[in-house]
Coordinates of C-alpha atoms in Angstrom, one line a residue:
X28 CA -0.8 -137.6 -142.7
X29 CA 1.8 -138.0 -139.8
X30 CA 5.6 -138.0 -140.1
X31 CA 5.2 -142.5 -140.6
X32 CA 2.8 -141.9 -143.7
X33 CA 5.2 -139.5 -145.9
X34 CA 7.3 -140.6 -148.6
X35 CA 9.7 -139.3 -150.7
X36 CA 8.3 -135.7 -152.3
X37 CA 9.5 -136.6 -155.7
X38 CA 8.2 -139.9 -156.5
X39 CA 9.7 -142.6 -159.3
X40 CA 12.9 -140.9 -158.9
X41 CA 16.2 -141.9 -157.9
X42 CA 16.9 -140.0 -154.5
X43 CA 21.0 -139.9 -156.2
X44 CA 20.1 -138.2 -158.7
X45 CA 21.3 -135.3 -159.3
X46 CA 19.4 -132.0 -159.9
X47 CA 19.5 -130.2 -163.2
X48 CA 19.4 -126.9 -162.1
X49 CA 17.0 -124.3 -159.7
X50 CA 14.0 -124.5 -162.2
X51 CA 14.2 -128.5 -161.8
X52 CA 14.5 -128.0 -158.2
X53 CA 11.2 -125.6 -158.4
X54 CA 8.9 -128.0 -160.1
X55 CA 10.0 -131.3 -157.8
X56 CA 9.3 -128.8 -155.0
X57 CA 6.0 -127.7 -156.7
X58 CA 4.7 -130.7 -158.1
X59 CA 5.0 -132.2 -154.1
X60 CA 3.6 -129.7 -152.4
X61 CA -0.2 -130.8 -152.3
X62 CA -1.9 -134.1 -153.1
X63 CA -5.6 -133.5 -155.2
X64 CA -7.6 -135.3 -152.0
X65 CA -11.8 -134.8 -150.7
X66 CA -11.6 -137.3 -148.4
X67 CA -11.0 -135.1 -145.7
X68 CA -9.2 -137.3 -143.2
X69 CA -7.3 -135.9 -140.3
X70 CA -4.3 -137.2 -138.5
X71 CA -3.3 -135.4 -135.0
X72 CA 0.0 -135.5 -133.2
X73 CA 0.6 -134.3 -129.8
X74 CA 3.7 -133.9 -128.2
X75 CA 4.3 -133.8 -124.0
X76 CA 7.1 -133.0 -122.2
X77 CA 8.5 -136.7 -120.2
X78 CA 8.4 -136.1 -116.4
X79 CA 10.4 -138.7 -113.9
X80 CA 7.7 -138.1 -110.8
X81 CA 10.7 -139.1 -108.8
X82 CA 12.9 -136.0 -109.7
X83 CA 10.1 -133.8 -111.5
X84 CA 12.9 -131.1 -112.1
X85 CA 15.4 -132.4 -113.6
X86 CA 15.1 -134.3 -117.4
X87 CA 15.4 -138.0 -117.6
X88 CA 18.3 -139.6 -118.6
X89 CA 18.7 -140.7 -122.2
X90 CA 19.1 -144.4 -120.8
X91 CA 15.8 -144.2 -118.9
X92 CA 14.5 -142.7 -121.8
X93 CA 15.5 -145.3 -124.3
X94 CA 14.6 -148.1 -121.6
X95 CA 11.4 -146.6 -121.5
X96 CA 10.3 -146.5 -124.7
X97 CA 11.8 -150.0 -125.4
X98 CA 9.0 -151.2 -122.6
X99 CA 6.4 -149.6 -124.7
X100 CA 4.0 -151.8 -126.3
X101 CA 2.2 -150.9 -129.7
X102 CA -0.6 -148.2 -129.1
X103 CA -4.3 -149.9 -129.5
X104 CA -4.9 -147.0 -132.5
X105 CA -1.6 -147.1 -134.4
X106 CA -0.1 -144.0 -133.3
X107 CA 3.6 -144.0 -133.7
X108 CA 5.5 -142.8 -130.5
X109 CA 8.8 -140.9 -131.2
X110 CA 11.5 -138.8 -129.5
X111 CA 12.2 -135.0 -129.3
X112 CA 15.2 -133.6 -128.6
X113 CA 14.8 -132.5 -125.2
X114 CA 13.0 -136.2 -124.6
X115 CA 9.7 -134.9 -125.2
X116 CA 7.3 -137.7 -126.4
X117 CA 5.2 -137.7 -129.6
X118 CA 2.1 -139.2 -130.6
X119 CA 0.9 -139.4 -134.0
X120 CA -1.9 -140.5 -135.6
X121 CA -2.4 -142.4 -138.4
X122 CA -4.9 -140.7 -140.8
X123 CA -8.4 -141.0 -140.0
X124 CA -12.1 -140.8 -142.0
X125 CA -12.8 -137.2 -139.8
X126 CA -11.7 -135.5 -137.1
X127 CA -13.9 -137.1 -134.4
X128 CA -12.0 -140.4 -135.2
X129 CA -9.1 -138.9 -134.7
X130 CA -9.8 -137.3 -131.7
X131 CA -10.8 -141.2 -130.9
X132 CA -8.0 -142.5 -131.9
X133 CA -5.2 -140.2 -130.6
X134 CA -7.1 -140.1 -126.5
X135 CA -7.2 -143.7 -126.4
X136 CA -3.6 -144.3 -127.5
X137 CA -3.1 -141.1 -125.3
X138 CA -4.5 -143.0 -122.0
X139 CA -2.4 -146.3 -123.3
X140 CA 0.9 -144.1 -123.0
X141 CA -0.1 -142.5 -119.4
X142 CA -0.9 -146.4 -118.5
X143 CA 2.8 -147.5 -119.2
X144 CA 4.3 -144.3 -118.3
X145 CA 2.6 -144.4 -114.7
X146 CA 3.3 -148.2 -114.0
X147 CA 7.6 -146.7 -115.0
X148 CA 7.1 -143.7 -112.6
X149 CA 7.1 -140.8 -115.6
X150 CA 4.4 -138.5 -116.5
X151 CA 4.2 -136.4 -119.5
X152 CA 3.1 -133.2 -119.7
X153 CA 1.3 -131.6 -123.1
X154 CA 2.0 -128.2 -122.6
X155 CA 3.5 -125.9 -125.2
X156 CA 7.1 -125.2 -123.3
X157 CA 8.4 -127.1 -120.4
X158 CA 7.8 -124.2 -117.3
X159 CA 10.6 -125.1 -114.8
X160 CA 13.2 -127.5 -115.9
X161 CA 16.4 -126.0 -117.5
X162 CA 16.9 -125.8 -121.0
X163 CA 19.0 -129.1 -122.6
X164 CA 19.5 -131.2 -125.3
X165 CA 19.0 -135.2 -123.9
X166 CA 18.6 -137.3 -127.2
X167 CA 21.5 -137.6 -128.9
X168 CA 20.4 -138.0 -132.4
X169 CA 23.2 -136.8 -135.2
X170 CA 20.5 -135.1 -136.3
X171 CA 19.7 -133.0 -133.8
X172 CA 23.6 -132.5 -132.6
X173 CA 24.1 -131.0 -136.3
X174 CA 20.8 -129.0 -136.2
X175 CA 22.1 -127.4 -132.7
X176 CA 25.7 -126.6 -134.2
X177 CA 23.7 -124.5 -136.9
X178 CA 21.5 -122.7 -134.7
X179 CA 24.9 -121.8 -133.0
X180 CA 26.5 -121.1 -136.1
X181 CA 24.5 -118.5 -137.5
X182 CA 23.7 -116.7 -133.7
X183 CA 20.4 -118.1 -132.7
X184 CA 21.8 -120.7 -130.0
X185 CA 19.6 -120.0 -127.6
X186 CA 16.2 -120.3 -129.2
X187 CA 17.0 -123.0 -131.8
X188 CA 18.0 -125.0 -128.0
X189 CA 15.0 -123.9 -126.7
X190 CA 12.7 -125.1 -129.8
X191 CA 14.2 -128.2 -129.9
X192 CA 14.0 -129.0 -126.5
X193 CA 11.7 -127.4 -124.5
X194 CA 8.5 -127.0 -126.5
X195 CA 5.5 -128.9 -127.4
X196 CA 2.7 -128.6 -129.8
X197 CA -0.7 -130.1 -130.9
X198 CA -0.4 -130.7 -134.7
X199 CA -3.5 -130.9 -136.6
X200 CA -3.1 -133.0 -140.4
X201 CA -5.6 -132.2 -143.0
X202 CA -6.2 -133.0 -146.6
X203 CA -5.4 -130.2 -149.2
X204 CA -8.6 -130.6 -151.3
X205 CA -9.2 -130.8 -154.9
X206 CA -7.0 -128.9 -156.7
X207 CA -9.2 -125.9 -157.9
X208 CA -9.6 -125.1 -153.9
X209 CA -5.9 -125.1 -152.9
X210 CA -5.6 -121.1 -153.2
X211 CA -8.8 -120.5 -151.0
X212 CA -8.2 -123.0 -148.8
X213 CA -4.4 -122.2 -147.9
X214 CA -5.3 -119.1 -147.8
X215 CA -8.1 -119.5 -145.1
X216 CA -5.4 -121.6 -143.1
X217 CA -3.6 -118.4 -143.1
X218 CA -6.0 -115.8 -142.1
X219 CA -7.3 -118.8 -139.2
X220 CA -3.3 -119.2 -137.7
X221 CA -3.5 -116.2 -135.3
X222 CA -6.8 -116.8 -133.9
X223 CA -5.6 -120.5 -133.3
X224 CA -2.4 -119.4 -132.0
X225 CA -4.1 -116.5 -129.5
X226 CA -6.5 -119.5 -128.2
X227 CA -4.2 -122.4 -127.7
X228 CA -1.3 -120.0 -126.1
X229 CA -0.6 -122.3 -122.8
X230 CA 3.0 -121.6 -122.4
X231 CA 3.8 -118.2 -120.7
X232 CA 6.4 -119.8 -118.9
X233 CA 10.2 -121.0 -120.5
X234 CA 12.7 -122.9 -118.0
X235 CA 11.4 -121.1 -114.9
X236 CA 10.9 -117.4 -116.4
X237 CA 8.5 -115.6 -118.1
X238 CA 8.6 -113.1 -121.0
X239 CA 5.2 -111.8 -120.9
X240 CA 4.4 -113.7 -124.3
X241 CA 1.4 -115.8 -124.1
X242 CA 3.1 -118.4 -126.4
X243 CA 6.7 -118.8 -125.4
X244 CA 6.6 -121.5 -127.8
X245 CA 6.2 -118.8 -130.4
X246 CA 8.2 -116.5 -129.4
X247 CA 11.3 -118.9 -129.3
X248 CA 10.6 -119.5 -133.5
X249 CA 10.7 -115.9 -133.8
X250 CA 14.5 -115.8 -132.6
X251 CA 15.1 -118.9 -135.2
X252 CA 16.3 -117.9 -138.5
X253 CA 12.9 -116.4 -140.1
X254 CA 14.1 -118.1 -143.7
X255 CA 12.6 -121.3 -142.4
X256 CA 10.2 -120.2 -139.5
X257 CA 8.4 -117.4 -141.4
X258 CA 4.1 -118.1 -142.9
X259 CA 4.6 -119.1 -146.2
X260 CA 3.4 -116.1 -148.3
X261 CA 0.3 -115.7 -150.3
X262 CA -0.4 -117.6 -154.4
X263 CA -0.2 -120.6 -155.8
X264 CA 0.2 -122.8 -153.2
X265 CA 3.2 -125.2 -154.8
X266 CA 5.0 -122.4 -156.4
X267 CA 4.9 -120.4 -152.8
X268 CA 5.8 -123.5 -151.2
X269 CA 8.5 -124.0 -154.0
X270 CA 9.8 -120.6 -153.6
X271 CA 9.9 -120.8 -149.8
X272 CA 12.5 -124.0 -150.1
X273 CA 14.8 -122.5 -152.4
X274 CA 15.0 -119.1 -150.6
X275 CA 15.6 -121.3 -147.1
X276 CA 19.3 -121.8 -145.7
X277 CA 20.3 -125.1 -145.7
X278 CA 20.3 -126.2 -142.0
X279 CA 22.3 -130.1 -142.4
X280 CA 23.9 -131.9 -145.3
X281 CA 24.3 -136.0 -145.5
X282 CA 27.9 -137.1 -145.8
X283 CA 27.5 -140.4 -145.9
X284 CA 25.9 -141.9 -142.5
X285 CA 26.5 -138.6 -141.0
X286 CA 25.1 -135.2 -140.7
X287 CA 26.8 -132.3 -141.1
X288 CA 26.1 -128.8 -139.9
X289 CA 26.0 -126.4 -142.4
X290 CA 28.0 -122.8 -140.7
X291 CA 26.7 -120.4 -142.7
X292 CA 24.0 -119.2 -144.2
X293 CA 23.6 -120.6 -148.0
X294 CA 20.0 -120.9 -149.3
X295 CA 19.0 -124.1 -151.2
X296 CA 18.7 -122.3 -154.2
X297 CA 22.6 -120.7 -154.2
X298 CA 23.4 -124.4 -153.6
X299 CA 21.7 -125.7 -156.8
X300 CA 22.5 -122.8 -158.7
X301 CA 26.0 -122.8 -157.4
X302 CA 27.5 -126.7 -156.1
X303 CA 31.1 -125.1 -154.3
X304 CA 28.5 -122.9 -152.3
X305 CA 28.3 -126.2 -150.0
X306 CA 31.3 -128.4 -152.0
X307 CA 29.4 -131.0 -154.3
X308 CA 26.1 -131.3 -156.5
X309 CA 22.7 -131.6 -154.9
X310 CA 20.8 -134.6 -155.0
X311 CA 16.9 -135.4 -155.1
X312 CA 18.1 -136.6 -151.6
X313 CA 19.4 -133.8 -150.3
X314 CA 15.9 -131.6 -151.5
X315 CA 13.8 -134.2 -149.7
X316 CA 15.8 -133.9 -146.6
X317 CA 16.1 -129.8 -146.8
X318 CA 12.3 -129.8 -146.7
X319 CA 12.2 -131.7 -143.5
X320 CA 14.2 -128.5 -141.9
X321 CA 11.3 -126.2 -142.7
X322 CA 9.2 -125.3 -139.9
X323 CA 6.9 -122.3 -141.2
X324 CA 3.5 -122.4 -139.4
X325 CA 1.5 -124.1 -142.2
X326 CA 3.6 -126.8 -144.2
X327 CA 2.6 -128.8 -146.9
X328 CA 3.4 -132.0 -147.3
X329 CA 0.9 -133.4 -149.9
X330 CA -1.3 -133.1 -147.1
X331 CA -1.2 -129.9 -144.8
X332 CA 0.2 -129.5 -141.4
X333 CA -0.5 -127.0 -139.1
X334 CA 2.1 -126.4 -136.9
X335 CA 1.5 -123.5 -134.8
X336 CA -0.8 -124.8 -131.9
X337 CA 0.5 -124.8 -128.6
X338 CA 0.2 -128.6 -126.6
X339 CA -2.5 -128.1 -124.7
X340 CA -3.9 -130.9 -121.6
X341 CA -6.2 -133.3 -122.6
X342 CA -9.5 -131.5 -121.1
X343 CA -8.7 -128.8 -123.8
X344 CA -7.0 -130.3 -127.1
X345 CA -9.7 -132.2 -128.1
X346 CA -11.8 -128.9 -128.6
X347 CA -9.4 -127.2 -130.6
X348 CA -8.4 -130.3 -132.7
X349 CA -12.6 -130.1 -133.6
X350 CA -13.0 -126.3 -133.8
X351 CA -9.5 -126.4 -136.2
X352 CA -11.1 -128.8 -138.6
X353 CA -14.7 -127.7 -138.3
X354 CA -13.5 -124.4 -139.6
X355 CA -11.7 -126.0 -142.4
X356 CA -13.8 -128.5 -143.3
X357 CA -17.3 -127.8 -143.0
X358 CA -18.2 -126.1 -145.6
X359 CA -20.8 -123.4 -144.3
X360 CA -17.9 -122.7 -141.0
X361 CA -15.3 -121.9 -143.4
X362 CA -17.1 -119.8 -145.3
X363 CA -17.7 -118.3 -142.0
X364 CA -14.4 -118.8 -140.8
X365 CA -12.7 -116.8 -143.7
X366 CA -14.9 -113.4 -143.2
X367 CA -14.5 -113.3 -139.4
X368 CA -10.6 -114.2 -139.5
X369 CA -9.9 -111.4 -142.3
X370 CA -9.2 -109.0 -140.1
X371 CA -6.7 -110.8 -138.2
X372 CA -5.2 -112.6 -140.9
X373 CA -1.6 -110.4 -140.4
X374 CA -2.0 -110.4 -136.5
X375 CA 0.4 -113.4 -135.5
X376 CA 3.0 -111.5 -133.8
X377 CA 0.2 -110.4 -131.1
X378 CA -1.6 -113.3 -130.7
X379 CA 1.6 -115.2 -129.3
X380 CA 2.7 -111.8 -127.7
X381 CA -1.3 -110.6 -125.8
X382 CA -3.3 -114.0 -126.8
X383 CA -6.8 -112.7 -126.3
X384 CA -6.0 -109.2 -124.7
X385 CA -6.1 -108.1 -128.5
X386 CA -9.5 -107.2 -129.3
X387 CA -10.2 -108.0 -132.7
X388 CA -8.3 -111.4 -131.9
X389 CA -10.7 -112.1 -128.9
X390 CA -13.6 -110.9 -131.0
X391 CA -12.4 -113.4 -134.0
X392 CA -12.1 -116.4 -131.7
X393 CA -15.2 -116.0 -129.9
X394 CA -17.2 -115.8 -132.9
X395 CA -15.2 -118.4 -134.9
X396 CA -15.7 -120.9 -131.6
X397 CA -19.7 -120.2 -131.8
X398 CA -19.6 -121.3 -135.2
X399 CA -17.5 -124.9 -134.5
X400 CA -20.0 -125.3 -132.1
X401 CA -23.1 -124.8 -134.8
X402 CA -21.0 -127.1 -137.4
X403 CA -18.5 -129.6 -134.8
X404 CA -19.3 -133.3 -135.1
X405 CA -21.9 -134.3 -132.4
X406 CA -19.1 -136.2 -130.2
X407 CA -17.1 -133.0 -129.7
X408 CA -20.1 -130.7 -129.2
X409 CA -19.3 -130.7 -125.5
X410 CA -16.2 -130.2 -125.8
X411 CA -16.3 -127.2 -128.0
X412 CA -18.9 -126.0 -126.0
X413 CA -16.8 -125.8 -123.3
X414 CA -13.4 -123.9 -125.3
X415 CA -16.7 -121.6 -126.8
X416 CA -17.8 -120.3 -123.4
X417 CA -14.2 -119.5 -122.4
X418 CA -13.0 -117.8 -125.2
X419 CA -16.6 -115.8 -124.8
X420 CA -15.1 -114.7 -121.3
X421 CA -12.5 -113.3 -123.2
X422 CA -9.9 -116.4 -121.7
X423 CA -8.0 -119.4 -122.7
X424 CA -6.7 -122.6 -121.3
X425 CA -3.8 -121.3 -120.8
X426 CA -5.2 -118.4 -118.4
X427 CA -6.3 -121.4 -116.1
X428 CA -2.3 -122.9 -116.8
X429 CA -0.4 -119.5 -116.2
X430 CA -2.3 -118.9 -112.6
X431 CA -1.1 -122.1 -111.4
X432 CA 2.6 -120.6 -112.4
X433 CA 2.2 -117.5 -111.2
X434 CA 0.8 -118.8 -107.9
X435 CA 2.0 -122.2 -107.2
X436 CA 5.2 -122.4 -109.2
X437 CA 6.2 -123.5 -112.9
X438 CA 7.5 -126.8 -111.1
X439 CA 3.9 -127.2 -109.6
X440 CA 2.7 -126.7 -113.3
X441 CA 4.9 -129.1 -114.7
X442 CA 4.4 -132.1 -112.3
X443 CA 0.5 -130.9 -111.6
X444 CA -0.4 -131.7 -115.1
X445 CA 2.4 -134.7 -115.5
X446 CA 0.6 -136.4 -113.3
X447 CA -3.3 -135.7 -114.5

């Protein structure tokens, strides 16, 4: 249930074949969408922003970086470390029975990272947006050089540069459930998305300025193109999902080894439906790698990801990874879960804009935290106790992270909780 554990979305097919048409592209899209699974295993990934403690201010060099990473050795619980454009670091998971395993699994391959990290003279940083450093691309993936000639393309330069390079989230992995309890279950997912964003906001600060948003993070997908940023709407889970892909732009096409940028918009549909919209057929290929360019807050993937947590430091994630998947998993919290959150359910906009300063957002997450607290697996009690009593107060993590900004300077912030 991390990025290493996904396969192709249309299985026993050739990935050259061609598609026969939009209502072929519909059902490979639909009939990928969600895996039948009641195992209820988890899988987190959390990304950080790299810090060189020598020059906190300025982003490593793709050299150090690669040199770095070369030096790594393998993580004592199987967590796969990658690279973001901007040189953040990822961890992720491999699936695990529940989420207290997970949490497990992901803070001791967490403290093997700031082990090898320290000993090279970096930090890294799990916050949702870098506060101080400029804004700039450092990995020089094809990938990601075609991805940031599109956002340019079509007018969003600045926050597709900023997504890509200067924020960092907490991803939480789940299983989509038997079959029968997809609609209820995606749609509790939904309604629960604001109150998680409102709590985990931490990044009020961009490259050294402030917006006022309590999620910067956020804020920068809503000046992305909303085909491939917006919530996935409400029904059938795989047709939504299927519907969603075909109405998307396509972002990058393969031409051979390389990537290219696609300039303007043309939604995967009008390709299908139309091949001289981009200048050949589309392949199975080409729909596997379109869906890897979606970035809505919840995305399935036979399993479901939920995107829209800001990174949070490591005396903090913990407790929202368990209240997360308490309310999703235990059955008696999510019942719970889905009347408290109703409310809120259309409220994401604020959450990232006022976090708790919204009263019926505060109310929501105070009440939803006492009742991960009632239902949380006993290792994580604390913890949620902890993220409970705050949110009570009617404040977040990111309250604590934001006065350090305000007061002491983004850099401060930045190196402060590099080196914790």
């Amino acid at each position: 249930m991390t990025a290493q554990s996904i396969t192709s979305t249309i299985p026993d097919d050739p990935l050259d074949s061609v598609l026969d048409g939009v209502d072929d592209a519909h059902a490979r899209i639909a009939a990928g969408a969600l895996r039948p699974d009641t195992a209820h295993r988890v899988g987190l990934e959390l990304e950080f922003h790299l810090v060189d403690l020598a020059e906190p201010a300025r982003r490593p060099s793709w050299p150090a970086v690669q040199a770095l990473l070369a030096g790594l050795r393998p993580m004592p619980s199987g967590s796969s470390v990658t690279l973001e454009p901007g040189a953040q670091i990822e961890l992720s998971t491999p699936p695990r029975a529940d989420v207290a395993a997970a949490v497990e699994a992901l803070a001791a391959d967490r403290e093997a990272l700031r082990t090898a990290l320290t000993e090279a003279g970096f930090g890294a940083a799990p916050l949702g947006a870098d506060p101080a450093r400029p804004v700039r691309r450092v990995n020089p993936h094809p990938r990601y050089e075609a991805m940031e000639r599109h956002f340019s393309a079509i007018g969003c330069a600045g926050p597709g540069l900023e997504m890509m390079t200067a924020t960092a989230a907490l991803q939480v992995n789940v299983d989509a459930g038997p079959v029968a309890g997809w609609p209820a279950r995606m749609a509790l997912i939904r309604s629960l998305v604001p109150v998680l964003v409102a709590t985990s906001a931490s990044s009020s600060y961009l490259a050294g300025r402030s917006s006022g948003w309590h999620s910067m993070r956020q804020e920068t997908w809503y000046g992305i193109d909303h085909g491939r940023t917006d919530p996935i709407t409400a029904g059938a889970p795989p047709e939504r999902w299927a519907d969603y892909a075909l109405a998307a732009p396509v972002m990058l096409v393969r031409d051979g080894a390389a990537l290219a940028p696609i300039t303007r918009r043309v939604s995967f549909g009008e390709w299908v439906a139309d091949p001289a919209a981009i200048g050949r057929p589309v392949t199975a290929a080409d729909l596997d790698y379109h869906l890897t360019t979606l970035f809505p807050p919840v995305r399935p993937r036979g399993y479901v990801e939920i995107r829209c947590l800001d990174a949070l430091p490591d005396r903090w994630w913990p407790a929202l990874a368990a209240l997360t998947v308490t309310l999703l998993d235990d059955p008696a919290a999510a019942d719970a879960a889905a009347e408290l959150c109703e409310p809120v359910a259309g409220s994401l906009d604020e959450a990232a804009r006022s976090g708790l300063a919204d009263p019926a957002l505060r109310a929501a997450a105070a009440a939803c935290a006492g009742i991960a607290v009632a239902h949380c697996p006993p290792a994580l009690k604390d913890d949620v106790e902890r993220l409970a009593e705050l949110l009570v107060a009617g404040q977040t993590p990111g309250d604590e992270l934001r006065h350090v900004a305000d007061t002491r300077g983004p850099l401060h912030l930045l190196e402060e909780e590099a080196r914790a």
